[in-house]
PDB file of C-alpha atoms in Angstrom:
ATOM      1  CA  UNK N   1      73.099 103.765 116.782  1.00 49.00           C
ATOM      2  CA  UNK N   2      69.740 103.991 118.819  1.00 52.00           C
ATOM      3  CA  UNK N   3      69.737 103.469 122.348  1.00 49.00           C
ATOM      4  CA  UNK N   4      66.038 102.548 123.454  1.00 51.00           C
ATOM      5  CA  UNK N   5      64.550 101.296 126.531  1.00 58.00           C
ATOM      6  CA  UNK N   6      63.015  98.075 124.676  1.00 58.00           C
ATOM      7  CA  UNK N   7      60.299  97.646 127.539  1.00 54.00           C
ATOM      8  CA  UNK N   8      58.816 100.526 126.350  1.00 58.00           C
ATOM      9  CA  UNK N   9      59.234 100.199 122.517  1.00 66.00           C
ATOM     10  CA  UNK N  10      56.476  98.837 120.098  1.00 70.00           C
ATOM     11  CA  UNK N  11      56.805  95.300 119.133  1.00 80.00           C
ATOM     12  CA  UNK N  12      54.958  95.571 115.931  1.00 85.00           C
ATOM     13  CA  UNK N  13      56.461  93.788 112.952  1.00 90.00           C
ATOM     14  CA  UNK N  14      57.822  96.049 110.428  1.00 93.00           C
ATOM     15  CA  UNK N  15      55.219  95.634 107.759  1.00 92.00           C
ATOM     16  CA  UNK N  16      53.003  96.597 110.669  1.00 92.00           C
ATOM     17  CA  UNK N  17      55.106 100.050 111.468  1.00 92.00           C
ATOM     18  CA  UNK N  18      54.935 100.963 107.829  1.00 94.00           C
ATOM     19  CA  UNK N  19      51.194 100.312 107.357  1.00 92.00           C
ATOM     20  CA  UNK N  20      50.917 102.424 110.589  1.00 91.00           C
ATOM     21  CA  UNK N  21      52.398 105.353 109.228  1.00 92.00           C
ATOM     22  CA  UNK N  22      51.605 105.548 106.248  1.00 90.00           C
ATOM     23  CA  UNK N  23      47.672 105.291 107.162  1.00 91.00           C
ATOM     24  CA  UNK N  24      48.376 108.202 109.156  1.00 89.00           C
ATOM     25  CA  UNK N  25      50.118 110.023 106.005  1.00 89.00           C
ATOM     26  CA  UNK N  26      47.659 109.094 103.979  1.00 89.00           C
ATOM     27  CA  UNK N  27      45.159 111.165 106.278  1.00 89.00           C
ATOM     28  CA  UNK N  28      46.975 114.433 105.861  1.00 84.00           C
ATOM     29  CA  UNK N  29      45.566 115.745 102.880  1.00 81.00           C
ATOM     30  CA  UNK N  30      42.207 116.125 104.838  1.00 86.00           C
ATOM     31  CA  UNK N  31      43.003 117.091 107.974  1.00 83.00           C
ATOM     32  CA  UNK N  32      42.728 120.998 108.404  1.00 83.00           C
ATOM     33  CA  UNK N  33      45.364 121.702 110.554  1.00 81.00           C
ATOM     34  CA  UNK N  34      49.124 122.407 109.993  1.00 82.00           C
ATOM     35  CA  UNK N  35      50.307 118.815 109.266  1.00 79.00           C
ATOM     36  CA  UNK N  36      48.681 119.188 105.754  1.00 80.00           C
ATOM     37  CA  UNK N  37      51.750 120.338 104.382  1.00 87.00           C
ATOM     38  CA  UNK N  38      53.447 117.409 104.425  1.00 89.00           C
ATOM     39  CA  UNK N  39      50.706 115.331 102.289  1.00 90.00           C
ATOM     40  CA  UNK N  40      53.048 114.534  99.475  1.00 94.00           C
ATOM     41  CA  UNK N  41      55.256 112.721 101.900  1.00 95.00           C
ATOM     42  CA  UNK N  42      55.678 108.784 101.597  1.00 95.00           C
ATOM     43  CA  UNK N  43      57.207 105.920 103.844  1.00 97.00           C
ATOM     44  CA  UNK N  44      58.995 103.898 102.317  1.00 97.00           C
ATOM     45  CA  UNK N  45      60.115 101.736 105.645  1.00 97.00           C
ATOM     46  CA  UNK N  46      59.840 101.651 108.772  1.00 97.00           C
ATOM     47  CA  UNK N  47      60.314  99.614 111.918  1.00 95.00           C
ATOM     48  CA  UNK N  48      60.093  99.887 115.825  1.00 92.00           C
ATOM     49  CA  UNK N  49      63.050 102.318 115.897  1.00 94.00           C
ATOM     50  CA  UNK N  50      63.705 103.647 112.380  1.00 97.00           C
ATOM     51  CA  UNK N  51      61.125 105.646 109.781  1.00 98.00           C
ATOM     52  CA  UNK N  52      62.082 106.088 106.386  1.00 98.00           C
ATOM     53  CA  UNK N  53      60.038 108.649 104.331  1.00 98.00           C
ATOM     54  CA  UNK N  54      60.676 110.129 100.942  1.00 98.00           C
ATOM     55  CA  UNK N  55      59.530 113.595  99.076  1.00 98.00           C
ATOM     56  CA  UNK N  56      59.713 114.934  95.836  1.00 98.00           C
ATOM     57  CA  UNK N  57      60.084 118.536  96.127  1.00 98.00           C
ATOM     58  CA  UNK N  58      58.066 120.795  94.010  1.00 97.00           C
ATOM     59  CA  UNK N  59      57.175 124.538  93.711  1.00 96.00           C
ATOM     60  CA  UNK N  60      54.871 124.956  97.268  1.00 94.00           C
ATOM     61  CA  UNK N  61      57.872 123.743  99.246  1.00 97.00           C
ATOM     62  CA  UNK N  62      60.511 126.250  98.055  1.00 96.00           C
ATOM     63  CA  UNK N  63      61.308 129.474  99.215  1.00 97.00           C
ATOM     64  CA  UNK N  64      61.323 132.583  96.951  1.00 97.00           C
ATOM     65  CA  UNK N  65      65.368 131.718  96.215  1.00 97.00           C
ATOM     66  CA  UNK N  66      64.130 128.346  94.413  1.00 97.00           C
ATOM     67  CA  UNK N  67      65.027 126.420  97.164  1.00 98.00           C
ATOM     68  CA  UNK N  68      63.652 124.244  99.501  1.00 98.00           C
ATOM     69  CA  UNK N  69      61.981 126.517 102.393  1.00 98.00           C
ATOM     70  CA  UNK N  70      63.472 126.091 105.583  1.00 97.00           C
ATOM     71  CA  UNK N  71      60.865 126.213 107.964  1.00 97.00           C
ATOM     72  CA  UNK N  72      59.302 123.593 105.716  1.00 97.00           C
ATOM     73  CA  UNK N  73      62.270 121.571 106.238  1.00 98.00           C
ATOM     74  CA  UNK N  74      61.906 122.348 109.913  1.00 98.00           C
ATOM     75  CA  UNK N  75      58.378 121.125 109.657  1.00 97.00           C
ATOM     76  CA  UNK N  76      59.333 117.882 108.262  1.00 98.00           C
ATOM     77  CA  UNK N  77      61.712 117.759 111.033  1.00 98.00           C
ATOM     78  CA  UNK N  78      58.960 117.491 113.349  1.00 97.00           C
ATOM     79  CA  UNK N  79      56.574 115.399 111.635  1.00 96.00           C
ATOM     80  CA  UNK N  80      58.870 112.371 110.787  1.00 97.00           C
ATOM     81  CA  UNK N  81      60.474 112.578 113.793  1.00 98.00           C
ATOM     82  CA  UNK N  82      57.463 112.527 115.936  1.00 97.00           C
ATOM     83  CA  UNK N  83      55.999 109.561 113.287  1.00 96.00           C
ATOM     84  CA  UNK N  84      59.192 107.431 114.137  1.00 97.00           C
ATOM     85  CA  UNK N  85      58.448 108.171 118.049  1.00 97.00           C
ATOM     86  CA  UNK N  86      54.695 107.478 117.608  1.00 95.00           C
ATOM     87  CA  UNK N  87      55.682 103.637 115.932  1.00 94.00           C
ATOM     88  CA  UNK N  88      57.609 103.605 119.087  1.00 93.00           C
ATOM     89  CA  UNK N  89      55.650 104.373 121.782  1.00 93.00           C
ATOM     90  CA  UNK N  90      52.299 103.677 120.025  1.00 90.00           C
ATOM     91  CA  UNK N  91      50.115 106.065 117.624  1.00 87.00           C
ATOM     92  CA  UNK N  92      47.892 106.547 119.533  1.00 90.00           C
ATOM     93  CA  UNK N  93      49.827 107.972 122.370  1.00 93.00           C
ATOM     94  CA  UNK N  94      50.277 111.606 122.763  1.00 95.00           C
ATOM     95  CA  UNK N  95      53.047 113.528 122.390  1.00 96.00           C
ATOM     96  CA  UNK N  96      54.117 117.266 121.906  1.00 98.00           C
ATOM     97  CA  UNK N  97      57.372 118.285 120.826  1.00 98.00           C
ATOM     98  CA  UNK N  98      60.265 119.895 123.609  1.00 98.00           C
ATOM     99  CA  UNK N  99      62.780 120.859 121.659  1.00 99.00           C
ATOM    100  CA  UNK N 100      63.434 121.225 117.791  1.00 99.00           C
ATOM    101  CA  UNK N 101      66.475 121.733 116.015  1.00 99.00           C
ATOM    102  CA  UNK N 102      67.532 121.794 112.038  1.00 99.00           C
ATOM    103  CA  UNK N 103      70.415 122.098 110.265  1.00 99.00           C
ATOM    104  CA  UNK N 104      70.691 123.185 106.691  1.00 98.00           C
ATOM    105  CA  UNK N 105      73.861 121.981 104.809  1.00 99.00           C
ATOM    106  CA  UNK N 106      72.790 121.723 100.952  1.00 98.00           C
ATOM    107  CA  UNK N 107      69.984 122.915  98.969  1.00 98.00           C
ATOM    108  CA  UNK N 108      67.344 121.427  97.318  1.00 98.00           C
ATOM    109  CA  UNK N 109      65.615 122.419  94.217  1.00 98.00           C
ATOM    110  CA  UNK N 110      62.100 121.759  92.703  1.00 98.00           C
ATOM    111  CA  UNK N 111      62.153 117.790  90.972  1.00 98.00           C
ATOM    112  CA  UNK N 112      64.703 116.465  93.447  1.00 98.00           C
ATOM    113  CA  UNK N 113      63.455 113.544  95.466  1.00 99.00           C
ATOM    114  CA  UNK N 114      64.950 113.741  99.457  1.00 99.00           C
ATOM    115  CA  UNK N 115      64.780 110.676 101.201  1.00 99.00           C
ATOM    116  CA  UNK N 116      64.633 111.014 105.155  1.00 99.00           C
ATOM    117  CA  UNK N 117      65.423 108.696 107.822  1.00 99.00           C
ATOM    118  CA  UNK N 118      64.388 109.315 111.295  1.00 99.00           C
ATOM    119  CA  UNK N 119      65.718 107.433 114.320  1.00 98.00           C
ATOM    120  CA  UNK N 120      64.570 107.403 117.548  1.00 98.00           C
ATOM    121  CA  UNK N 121      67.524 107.796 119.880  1.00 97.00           C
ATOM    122  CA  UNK N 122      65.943 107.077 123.391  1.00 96.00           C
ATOM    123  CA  UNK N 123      62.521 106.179 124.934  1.00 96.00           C
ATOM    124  CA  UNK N 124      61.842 106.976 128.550  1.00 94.00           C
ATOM    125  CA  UNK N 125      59.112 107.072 130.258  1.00 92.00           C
ATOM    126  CA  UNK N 126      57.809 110.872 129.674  1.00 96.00           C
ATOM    127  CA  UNK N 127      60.414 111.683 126.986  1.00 97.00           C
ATOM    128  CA  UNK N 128      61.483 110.129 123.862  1.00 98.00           C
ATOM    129  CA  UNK N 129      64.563 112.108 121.333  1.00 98.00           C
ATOM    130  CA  UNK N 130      65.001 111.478 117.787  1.00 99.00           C
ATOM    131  CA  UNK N 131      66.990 112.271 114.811  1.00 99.00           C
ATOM    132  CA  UNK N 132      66.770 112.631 111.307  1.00 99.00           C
ATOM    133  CA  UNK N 133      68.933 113.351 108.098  1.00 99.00           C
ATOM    134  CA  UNK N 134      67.446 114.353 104.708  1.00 99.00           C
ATOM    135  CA  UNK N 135      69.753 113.248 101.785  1.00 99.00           C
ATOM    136  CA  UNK N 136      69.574 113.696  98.012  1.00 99.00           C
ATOM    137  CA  UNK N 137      69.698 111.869  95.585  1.00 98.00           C
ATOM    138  CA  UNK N 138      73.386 111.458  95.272  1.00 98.00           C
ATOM    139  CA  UNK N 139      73.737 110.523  98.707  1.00 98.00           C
ATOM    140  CA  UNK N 140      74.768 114.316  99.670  1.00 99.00           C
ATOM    141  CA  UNK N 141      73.108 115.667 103.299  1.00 99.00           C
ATOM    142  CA  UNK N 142      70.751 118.543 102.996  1.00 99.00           C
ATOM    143  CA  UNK N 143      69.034 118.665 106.617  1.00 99.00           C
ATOM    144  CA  UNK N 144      69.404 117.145 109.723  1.00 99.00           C
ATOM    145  CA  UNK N 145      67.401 117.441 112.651  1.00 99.00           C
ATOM    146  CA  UNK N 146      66.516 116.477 116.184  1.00 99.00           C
ATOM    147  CA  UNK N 147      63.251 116.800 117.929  1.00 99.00           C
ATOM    148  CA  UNK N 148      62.874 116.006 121.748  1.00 99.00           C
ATOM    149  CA  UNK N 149      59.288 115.230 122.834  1.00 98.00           C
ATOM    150  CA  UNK N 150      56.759 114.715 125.516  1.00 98.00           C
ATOM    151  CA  UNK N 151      55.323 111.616 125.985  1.00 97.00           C
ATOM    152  CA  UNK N 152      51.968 111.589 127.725  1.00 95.00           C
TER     153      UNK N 152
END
């Protein structure tokens, strides 16, 4: 269950958080840096506290076992995770990541759809920690992750 300082959390509806983030997904195909490689990413829901995203995984994301790549699942780590902080603390706020951690418990092949829900676990005033867990499609946990950031 979060725990949040709600003085310092968004109070944007929840159609609001998910038109947010998406608009900002939707600008990753054209952006040249390294968040590009998570255009194919969608959010599916979203409020104050709580991103949902989902991903059909397909040939660039796997490693050279078939699977999906882990420092592409480490990726994903960050960029949900700092998404859900951003509807938070606001977009438009900056932020760099502290810490990043992932966890790889299943794997997940080319076709299968992950959905991953990131929760923001604390907002201070120069920090904010979240979590996220990326299941299958039977439910089953693949990744999990945590991300501490900087909040500027």
């Amino acid at each position: 269950m979060p725990v949040n300082n709600s003085a310092l959390i968004s109070k944007l509806s929840d159609e609001e958080c998910l038109a947010q983030v998406q608009a900002d997904l939707d600008k990753l195909p054209f952006v040249e840096n390294f968040a590009r490689v998570a255009q194919k990413v969608r959010a599916v829901s979203a409020n104050s506290t709580t991103l949902v995203c989902e991903l059909v995984v397909s040939s660039e994301h796997l490693n050279r076992g078939g699977t999906l790549h882990g420092g592409f699942s480490a990726t994903l780590v960050d960029i949900i995770t700092s998404r859900a902080i951003g509807i938070s603390v606001g977009m438009s706020k900056p932020r760099a990541t502290i810490d990043l951690s992932a966890s790889y418990l299943l794997p997940v092949k080319a076709g299968e759809k992950i959905t991953m829900t990131a929760t923001v676990l604390q907002v201070g005033h120069s920090t904010a920690f979240a979590e996220v867990v990326f299941r299958k499609e039977d439910g089953k946990i693949a990744v999990t992750g945590k991300q501490t950031m900087a909040i500027f």
